[in-house]
Coordinates of C-alpha atoms in Angstrom, one line a residue:
M1 CA -66.8 -61.3 22.9
P2 CA -67.9 -62.3 19.3
Y3 CA -68.6 -58.7 18.7
F4 CA -65.1 -57.7 19.7
A5 CA -63.6 -60.3 17.4
K6 CA -65.6 -59.0 14.5
L7 CA -64.4 -55.4 15.2
L8 CA -60.7 -56.5 15.1
L9 CA -61.3 -58.4 11.9
L10 CA -62.8 -55.3 10.3
I11 CA -59.9 -53.1 11.3
F12 CA -57.4 -55.7 10.0
C13 CA -59.2 -55.7 6.6
L14 CA -59.1 -51.9 6.4
V15 CA -55.3 -51.8 7.1
L16 CA -54.7 -54.4 4.4
L17 CA -56.7 -52.3 1.9
V18 CA -54.8 -49.1 2.7
E19 CA -51.4 -50.9 2.4
S20 CA -52.3 -52.4 -1.0
R21 CA -53.3 -49.0 -2.4
K22 CA -50.0 -47.5 -1.2
H23 CA -48.1 -50.4 -2.8
R24 CA -49.9 -49.9 -6.1
R25 CA -49.2 -46.2 -6.0
R26 CA -45.5 -46.8 -5.5
R27 CA -45.3 -49.2 -8.4
W28 CA -47.1 -46.7 -10.6
T29 CA -44.6 -43.9 -9.6
S30 CA -41.6 -46.2 -10.2
H31 CA -43.0 -47.1 -13.6
L32 CA -43.3 -43.5 -14.5
D33 CA -39.7 -42.8 -13.4
V34 CA -38.4 -45.6 -15.4
Q35 CA -40.3 -44.4 -18.5
R36 CA -39.0 -40.8 -17.9
A37 CA -35.4 -42.0 -17.5
S38 CA -35.8 -44.2 -20.5
H39 CA -37.0 -41.2 -22.5
I40 CA -34.0 -39.0 -21.3
F41 CA -31.6 -41.9 -22.0
K42 CA -32.9 -42.2 -25.6
K43 CA -32.6 -38.4 -26.0
N44 CA -29.0 -38.2 -24.5
R45 CA -27.6 -41.6 -25.0
D46 CA -24.3 -42.5 -23.5
L47 CA -21.8 -41.9 -26.3
T48 CA -19.2 -44.2 -24.8
K49 CA -21.4 -47.2 -25.7
A50 CA -21.2 -46.1 -29.3
W51 CA -17.4 -46.8 -29.3
K52 CA -16.7 -50.4 -29.1
G53 CA -13.2 -50.0 -27.6
K54 CA -11.2 -48.0 -25.2
T55 CA -10.3 -44.3 -25.5
E56 CA -6.7 -45.3 -26.4
Q57 CA -8.1 -47.3 -29.3
L58 CA -10.3 -44.4 -30.4
L59 CA -7.4 -41.9 -30.4
R60 CA -5.1 -44.6 -31.8
V61 CA -2.6 -44.0 -29.0
D62 CA -1.1 -47.4 -29.4
E63 CA -0.6 -46.9 -33.2
H64 CA 1.9 -44.0 -32.8
D65 CA 5.1 -43.2 -31.0
F66 CA 4.1 -40.3 -28.8
T67 CA 7.6 -39.9 -27.5
M68 CA 8.2 -37.9 -30.8
R69 CA 6.8 -34.5 -31.3
P70 CA 4.0 -34.0 -33.9
A71 CA 5.2 -33.7 -37.5
F72 CA 8.6 -34.9 -36.5
G73 CA 11.2 -34.0 -39.1
G74 CA 9.1 -31.2 -40.5
P75 CA 8.8 -27.5 -39.5
A76 CA 8.6 -26.4 -35.9
I77 CA 5.3 -27.1 -34.3
P78 CA 3.6 -24.0 -33.0
V79 CA 2.4 -24.1 -29.4
G80 CA 0.2 -21.3 -28.3
V81 CA 0.1 -20.3 -24.6
D82 CA -2.3 -18.3 -22.5
V83 CA -2.2 -17.7 -18.8
Q84 CA -4.8 -16.7 -16.2
V85 CA -3.3 -15.5 -13.0
E86 CA -5.3 -16.7 -10.0
S87 CA -3.3 -15.0 -7.2
L88 CA -0.1 -13.3 -6.5
D89 CA 0.6 -14.8 -3.1
S90 CA 3.7 -13.1 -1.7
I91 CA 6.7 -10.9 -2.5
S92 CA 9.8 -11.5 -0.4
E93 CA 12.5 -8.8 -0.3
V94 CA 14.8 -10.9 1.8
D95 CA 14.8 -13.9 -0.6
M96 CA 14.2 -11.8 -3.7
D97 CA 11.4 -14.0 -5.1
F98 CA 7.6 -14.1 -5.6
T99 CA 5.0 -16.8 -5.5
M100 CA 2.2 -17.0 -8.1
T101 CA -0.7 -19.3 -8.7
L102 CA -1.9 -19.5 -12.3
Y103 CA -3.8 -21.5 -14.9
L104 CA -1.3 -22.5 -17.7
R105 CA -2.9 -23.5 -21.0
H106 CA -1.2 -24.9 -24.1
Y107 CA -2.7 -25.1 -27.6
W108 CA -1.3 -27.2 -30.4
K109 CA -2.4 -29.6 -33.2
D110 CA -1.5 -33.3 -33.2
E111 CA -3.1 -35.1 -36.2
R112 CA -2.3 -38.4 -34.5
L113 CA -5.1 -37.7 -32.0
S114 CA -7.8 -36.9 -34.6
F115 CA -10.9 -39.1 -34.5
P116 CA -14.1 -39.4 -36.4
S117 CA -17.1 -37.5 -35.0
T118 CA -20.5 -36.8 -36.4
N119 CA -21.4 -33.9 -34.1
N120 CA -17.8 -32.4 -34.2
K121 CA -17.7 -32.3 -30.4
S122 CA -14.5 -32.5 -28.4
M123 CA -13.6 -35.0 -25.8
T124 CA -12.3 -34.0 -22.3
F125 CA -10.0 -36.1 -20.2
D126 CA -8.1 -35.8 -16.9
G127 CA -4.5 -36.2 -16.2
R128 CA -4.4 -40.0 -16.7
L129 CA -4.3 -39.6 -20.5
V130 CA -1.5 -37.0 -20.4
K131 CA 1.1 -39.6 -19.5
K132 CA 0.3 -41.5 -22.7
I133 CA 0.5 -38.8 -25.3
W134 CA 3.0 -36.0 -26.3
V135 CA 2.7 -32.7 -24.5
P136 CA 5.0 -29.6 -24.6
D137 CA 7.8 -29.7 -22.1
V138 CA 7.4 -26.2 -20.9
F139 CA 9.2 -25.2 -17.7
F140 CA 9.6 -22.1 -15.6
V141 CA 13.0 -20.4 -15.9
H142 CA 14.6 -19.2 -12.6
S143 CA 12.0 -21.2 -10.7
K144 CA 12.9 -22.1 -7.1
R145 CA 9.8 -24.2 -6.3
S146 CA 6.7 -25.2 -8.3
F147 CA 4.0 -27.8 -8.1
I148 CA 0.8 -28.9 -9.8
H149 CA -2.2 -28.9 -7.5
D150 CA -3.5 -32.4 -6.7
T151 CA -6.5 -31.9 -4.5
T152 CA -8.8 -33.7 -4.8
T153 CA -7.2 -35.0 -8.0
D154 CA -4.5 -33.7 -10.2
N155 CA -5.7 -30.3 -11.6
I156 CA -5.0 -31.2 -15.2
M157 CA -7.4 -31.1 -18.1
L158 CA -6.9 -32.4 -21.6
R159 CA -9.4 -31.5 -24.4
V160 CA -9.1 -33.2 -27.8
F161 CA -11.0 -32.0 -30.9
P162 CA -11.8 -34.2 -33.9
D163 CA -9.4 -32.4 -36.2
G164 CA -6.5 -33.1 -33.7
H165 CA -6.3 -29.7 -31.9
V166 CA -5.5 -30.1 -28.3
L167 CA -6.0 -27.9 -25.3
Y168 CA -3.9 -28.8 -22.3
S169 CA -4.5 -26.9 -19.0
M170 CA -3.1 -27.2 -15.5
R171 CA -3.2 -25.3 -12.3
V172 CA 0.3 -24.4 -11.0
T173 CA 1.9 -22.6 -8.1
V174 CA 5.4 -21.4 -8.8
T175 CA 8.0 -19.5 -6.7
A176 CA 10.4 -17.7 -9.0
M177 CA 13.4 -15.4 -8.6
C178 CA 12.9 -11.6 -9.0
N179 CA 16.0 -9.4 -9.2
M180 CA 15.0 -6.3 -7.1
D181 CA 16.7 -3.0 -6.9
F182 CA 16.4 -1.4 -3.4
S183 CA 18.3 1.8 -4.1
H184 CA 15.0 3.7 -3.8
F185 CA 13.5 1.6 -1.0
P186 CA 10.8 2.2 0.3
L187 CA 9.9 4.6 -2.5
D188 CA 10.6 2.0 -5.2
S189 CA 8.9 0.2 -7.9
Q190 CA 9.8 -3.4 -8.8
T191 CA 9.3 -5.3 -12.1
C192 CA 9.3 -9.1 -11.9
S193 CA 9.0 -11.7 -14.6
L194 CA 7.8 -15.2 -14.9
E195 CA 9.6 -16.9 -17.8
L196 CA 8.4 -19.9 -19.7
E197 CA 10.5 -22.0 -22.1
S198 CA 10.7 -25.4 -23.7
Y199 CA 13.4 -27.5 -22.0
A200 CA 14.3 -29.9 -24.8
Y201 CA 13.0 -28.5 -28.1
T202 CA 14.8 -25.6 -29.8
D203 CA 13.1 -23.0 -32.0
E204 CA 13.6 -25.4 -34.9
D205 CA 11.4 -28.0 -33.3
L206 CA 8.9 -26.0 -31.2
M207 CA 7.8 -22.5 -31.5
L208 CA 6.2 -21.0 -28.3
Y209 CA 4.1 -17.9 -28.8
W210 CA 1.4 -16.0 -27.0
K211 CA -1.9 -17.2 -28.5
N212 CA -3.7 -13.8 -28.4
G213 CA -0.9 -11.4 -27.8
N214 CA -1.4 -9.2 -24.7
E215 CA -4.9 -10.7 -24.4
S216 CA -3.3 -14.0 -23.6
L217 CA -2.7 -12.9 -20.1
K218 CA -5.8 -12.6 -17.8
T219 CA -5.7 -11.6 -14.1
D220 CA -8.2 -11.9 -11.4
E221 CA -9.6 -8.4 -10.4
K222 CA -9.4 -9.4 -6.7
I223 CA -5.6 -9.8 -6.7
S224 CA -4.1 -7.5 -4.1
L225 CA -1.0 -7.3 -1.9
S226 CA -0.5 -5.8 1.5
Q227 CA 2.7 -3.8 0.7
F228 CA 2.4 -3.4 -3.1
L229 CA 0.1 -1.8 -5.6
I230 CA -0.1 -3.9 -8.8
Q231 CA 0.3 -1.4 -11.6
K232 CA 0.2 -3.6 -14.7
F233 CA 0.6 -7.0 -16.2
H234 CA 2.0 -7.5 -19.8
T235 CA 3.6 -10.1 -21.9
T236 CA 6.7 -10.2 -24.0
S237 CA 8.7 -12.9 -25.9
R238 CA 12.2 -13.2 -27.2
L239 CA 14.8 -15.8 -28.1
A240 CA 17.2 -17.2 -25.5
F241 CA 20.6 -18.6 -26.5
Y242 CA 22.5 -21.4 -24.7
S243 CA 26.0 -22.1 -26.0
S244 CA 25.6 -25.8 -25.7
T245 CA 22.2 -26.4 -27.1
G246 CA 21.1 -23.4 -29.2
W247 CA 18.2 -20.9 -29.4
Y248 CA 14.9 -21.3 -27.6
N249 CA 11.7 -19.4 -27.6
R250 CA 11.0 -17.8 -24.2
L251 CA 7.8 -16.2 -23.0
Y252 CA 7.7 -13.5 -20.3
I253 CA 4.9 -12.6 -17.9
N254 CA 5.9 -9.2 -16.6
F255 CA 4.2 -7.3 -13.8
T256 CA 5.1 -4.0 -12.2
L257 CA 4.6 -3.4 -8.5
R258 CA 4.7 -0.1 -6.6
R259 CA 5.3 -0.2 -2.9
H260 CA 2.8 1.4 -0.5
I261 CA 4.6 4.2 1.4
F262 CA 2.1 4.7 4.2
F263 CA 3.3 1.8 6.3
F264 CA 6.9 3.1 6.2
L265 CA 5.8 6.6 7.0
L266 CA 4.2 5.4 10.2
Q267 CA 6.9 2.9 11.2
T268 CA 10.1 4.6 10.0
Y269 CA 9.9 8.2 8.8
F270 CA 7.7 9.7 11.4
P271 CA 9.5 8.2 14.4
A272 CA 12.9 9.3 13.0
T273 CA 11.6 12.8 12.4
L274 CA 10.1 13.0 15.9
M275 CA 13.5 11.9 17.4
V276 CA 15.3 14.6 15.6
M277 CA 12.8 17.2 16.7
L278 CA 13.0 15.9 20.3
S279 CA 16.8 16.4 20.2
W280 CA 16.2 20.1 19.5
V281 CA 14.5 20.5 22.9
S282 CA 17.9 20.5 24.6
F283 CA 18.6 23.9 23.0
W284 CA 15.9 25.5 25.2
I285 CA 17.2 23.8 28.4
D286 CA 19.6 25.7 30.7
R287 CA 23.2 24.8 29.9
R288 CA 23.8 24.2 33.7
A289 CA 21.2 21.4 33.7
V290 CA 23.7 18.8 32.7
P291 CA 21.7 15.6 33.6
A292 CA 18.7 16.7 31.7
R293 CA 20.5 17.6 28.5
V294 CA 22.8 14.6 28.5
S295 CA 20.1 12.1 29.2
L296 CA 17.9 13.6 26.4
G297 CA 20.8 13.4 23.9
I298 CA 21.7 9.8 24.8
T299 CA 18.0 8.7 24.6
T300 CA 17.5 10.1 21.2
V301 CA 20.7 8.6 19.9
L302 CA 19.8 5.1 21.2
T303 CA 16.3 5.4 19.8
M304 CA 17.6 6.3 16.3
S305 CA 20.0 3.3 16.5
T306 CA 17.1 1.0 17.3
I307 CA 15.1 2.3 14.3
I308 CA 18.0 1.8 11.9
T309 CA 18.6 -1.7 13.2
G310 CA 14.9 -2.7 12.9
V311 CA 14.7 -1.5 9.3
N312 CA 17.8 -3.3 8.2
A313 CA 16.7 -6.5 9.9
S314 CA 13.9 -7.0 7.5
M315 CA 15.9 -6.2 4.4
P316 CA 18.5 -8.2 2.4
R317 CA 22.1 -7.3 3.1
V318 CA 22.8 -5.4 -0.1
S319 CA 26.1 -3.6 -0.7
Y320 CA 24.6 -0.3 -1.8
I321 CA 22.9 2.5 0.0
K322 CA 19.1 2.6 0.1
A323 CA 16.9 5.7 0.2
V324 CA 15.7 4.9 3.7
D325 CA 19.4 4.5 4.8
I326 CA 20.1 8.1 3.7
Y327 CA 17.1 9.5 5.6
L328 CA 17.8 7.5 8.8
W329 CA 21.6 8.2 8.9
V330 CA 21.2 11.9 8.2
S331 CA 18.6 12.0 11.0
F332 CA 21.1 10.1 13.2
V333 CA 23.8 12.7 12.4
F334 CA 21.4 15.5 13.4
V335 CA 20.7 13.8 16.7
F336 CA 24.4 13.2 17.3
L337 CA 25.3 16.8 16.5
S338 CA 22.8 18.0 19.0
V339 CA 24.7 16.0 21.6
L340 CA 28.0 17.5 20.4
E341 CA 26.5 20.9 20.5
Y342 CA 25.9 20.6 24.2
A343 CA 29.4 19.2 24.7
A344 CA 30.8 22.4 23.1
V345 CA 28.5 24.6 25.2
N346 CA 29.6 22.9 28.4
Y347 CA 33.3 23.0 27.5
L348 CA 33.3 26.7 26.6
T349 CA 31.3 27.5 29.8
T350 CA 33.9 25.7 31.9
V351 CA 36.8 27.5 30.1
Q352 CA 35.2 30.9 30.6
E353 CA 34.5 30.3 34.2
R354 CA 38.1 29.2 34.8
K355 CA 39.4 32.3 33.1
E356 CA 37.1 34.6 35.2
R357 CA 38.2 32.8 38.3
K358 CA 41.9 33.4 37.6
L359 CA 41.3 37.0 36.7
R360 CA 39.4 37.5 39.9
E361 CA 42.1 36.0 42.0
R362 CA 44.8 38.0 40.2
F363 CA 43.3 41.5 40.6
S364 CA 41.7 41.1 44.0
C365 CA 45.1 41.2 45.7
S366 CA 46.5 44.2 43.8
C367 CA 44.4 46.8 45.6
G368 CA 43.3 45.1 48.8
I369 CA 39.7 45.9 48.1
P370 CA 37.4 42.9 47.7
H371 CA 35.6 42.4 44.4
S372 CA 37.8 44.9 42.5
K373 CA 39.8 44.6 39.4
S374 CA 42.7 46.5 37.9
M375 CA 42.8 47.8 34.4
M376 CA 45.9 48.9 32.5
L377 CA 45.3 51.8 30.1
D378 CA 47.7 53.3 27.6
G379 CA 49.1 56.7 28.5
N380 CA 47.2 58.4 25.7
Y381 CA 43.9 57.9 27.6
S382 CA 42.9 60.9 29.7
E383 CA 41.4 60.7 33.1
S384 CA 38.0 61.6 31.8
D385 CA 38.2 58.6 29.4
A386 CA 38.8 56.3 32.3
N387 CA 36.0 57.9 34.3
S388 CA 33.6 57.5 31.4
L389 CA 33.5 53.7 31.7
A390 CA 30.0 53.0 32.7
G391 CA 29.6 51.2 36.0
Y392 CA 33.1 51.9 37.3
T393 CA 34.3 54.3 40.1
R394 CA 37.8 55.4 40.4
N395 CA 39.4 54.3 43.7
Q396 CA 43.1 55.1 43.1
M397 CA 45.2 56.5 40.3
V398 CA 48.9 56.5 39.9
P399 CA 50.3 60.0 39.1
E400 CA 51.2 60.7 35.6
E401 CA 54.7 61.7 36.5
E402 CA 55.5 58.4 38.1
K403 CA 54.1 56.4 35.1
P404 CA 54.6 58.5 32.0
E405 CA 53.8 55.8 29.5
K406 CA 51.1 53.8 31.2
M407 CA 48.8 54.2 34.2
V408 CA 47.1 51.7 36.4
V409 CA 43.5 52.4 37.3
H410 CA 42.0 50.4 40.1
L411 CA 38.2 50.2 39.6
A412 CA 35.6 48.8 41.9
M413 CA 33.3 46.6 39.8
S414 CA 29.7 45.7 40.5
N415 CA 27.9 42.8 38.8
E416 CA 26.1 45.1 36.4
S417 CA 29.2 46.9 35.4
N418 CA 31.0 43.6 34.7
S419 CA 28.4 42.5 32.2
S420 CA 28.4 45.9 30.7
R421 CA 32.1 45.7 30.2
K422 CA 31.9 42.3 28.5
R423 CA 29.4 43.6 26.0
G424 CA 31.6 46.4 25.2
L425 CA 34.6 44.2 24.5
K426 CA 32.8 42.1 21.9
G427 CA 34.3 42.8 18.5
H428 CA 33.0 40.1 16.2
V429 CA 30.7 37.1 16.1
G430 CA 33.3 34.5 16.9
L431 CA 34.5 36.3 20.0
R432 CA 30.9 36.9 21.1
I433 CA 30.1 33.1 20.8
I434 CA 33.2 32.2 22.8
Q435 CA 32.6 34.8 25.6
N436 CA 28.8 34.2 25.8
T437 CA 28.0 30.5 25.3
H438 CA 24.3 31.2 25.2
A439 CA 24.8 32.2 21.6
I440 CA 25.6 28.7 20.5
D441 CA 22.1 27.5 21.7
K442 CA 20.6 30.6 20.2
Y443 CA 22.0 29.9 16.7
S444 CA 21.3 26.1 17.0
R445 CA 17.6 26.8 17.4
L446 CA 17.6 28.3 13.9
I447 CA 20.3 26.4 12.1
F448 CA 19.3 22.8 13.0
P449 CA 15.6 23.1 12.1
G450 CA 16.3 25.1 8.9
T451 CA 18.9 22.6 7.7
Y452 CA 16.7 19.6 8.4
I453 CA 13.8 21.1 6.6
F454 CA 16.0 21.8 3.6
F455 CA 17.2 18.2 3.6
N456 CA 13.6 16.9 3.7
L457 CA 12.7 19.1 0.7
I458 CA 15.7 17.7 -1.3
Y459 CA 15.1 14.1 -0.2
W460 CA 11.4 13.9 -1.1
S461 CA 11.8 15.8 -4.4
V462 CA 14.5 13.4 -5.5
F463 CA 13.1 10.0 -4.4
S464 CA 9.3 10.5 -4.6

C-alpha cells in the first residue's frame, strides 16, 4: 500500500512538471507575438491617432458652407466623368427601354477639402461623408428607374487628395428609355443612349466633360445579350437647352446593338415558308378530292394566322409596318390564293360538267340513238369533210336538196372521239383553261413557287 501511494505521488509530480513547461512556452510565444505586433505597429502606425480631432475637423467641413459649389461666383467648375459598364441587363422592345449597371465616377477640385499631409496620400471615405460636403448633382435624363446599390452598405466611395481633388464613385443600376425603330424588325439595329446631366447647375456654373474622351468609357468583356450583338460603345457630349432655365452640359453613353436573326429564322421565317410550300401540295391532288384540298387549305391559313398573332403579341403596337409583317402577310396571301385557286378549279369543273350534261340531254333525243350528238355544219362543207372528223361515223345525213344552206349530221360519238373533238376546238390559252380545268393546277405549280422565290430574293436583298 505505501508503494502504491509513492507511485501516485510520482505521477502527480510528473504531470505538474509537464504543465508548467507548457505554461512557460505559451507565455514565451505570447511575448514574441506582442513584440512582433509592436514592431509592426511602430512601422505602420495608426495615422488616425496623429490627428487630434475628427475627420470633419481635419477637412474643415464645419468651417465652410458646402451647400454652395466650389469657387462660387467664379468660373464654371469642371467636373470630369468616366464610366465603367458592369452589365447590360435587358432590352425590352415592348417597353422600349434598357437596364444597365455601371460604375459612375466624378472628378473635381474643391480647395475647401484640402488638408496638410507629409506623405501626400489620399484619404478614402464611404457614403457617410458624402452627405456633409458638396457633390455634383448629376442625374440620368429619360430615366424610368434607378437606384444606388446598398448591399451590404451603400456602394459609394469618396477619395480626397491633399490638394483638394476629389474622386466620387458609386455603383448604379438605371433603366432608361430607348426610342427604337422596328421598321426593319427583326433584321434591325438599335442605337440607345444613356444621358447624364446636371439638374441644377447650368453651363455657367458646372461644366460636365468626359475625363479621357472615348477612353472614359470602359466595358466588361463578358457583357452579352441573348437577342443582340453589342457592336460598339462610344461617348458624345453636347449642350441641352431648356426654355425656362438655360443651357446645360449633357453627356451621352451610346451603344449600338444588332439583333441576332437565327432565333427568328427558326421561330418565324422557316415555319411561314413551310406553310406556304405545304399549301402548294394541293396543286398535285386530284380536283375531285374536295375534302383533302379544302382541309389542307384551311389548315395552312389557320397556321399562318397563329404565327402572325404570336409574333405581334411580343411586339409593341406600332403604327407602321415592320419587315416581319411584310414577309408574314405576303406568305399569308400566297396560302390564301392557293385556297382560292382550288375554288376556281372546283367552280369551273362544275360549270363544265353542267354544260356537258345539257348538251348530252339535248342531242340524245334528236336521233334516237343513245350516246350520240348532232352537229350543224355550214353548207360549204363537203361530205368528205364531215367524214374526215376523227372518231366519228356517219349515221344519217339530210339530202342537200332539202337543206341547201345547212346540213345536219348525226354522229355517233365514243369517249375517245369526244376528247379528240375537244382538243380540236381549243383556239387560245384562255379557252383551253376554261374547257380543261387541269391547266389551272398545271400553271399554278410553276407560277406560285416562281413568284414566291422572286419575292424572297427581293425581300432579303432589301432588308438584310
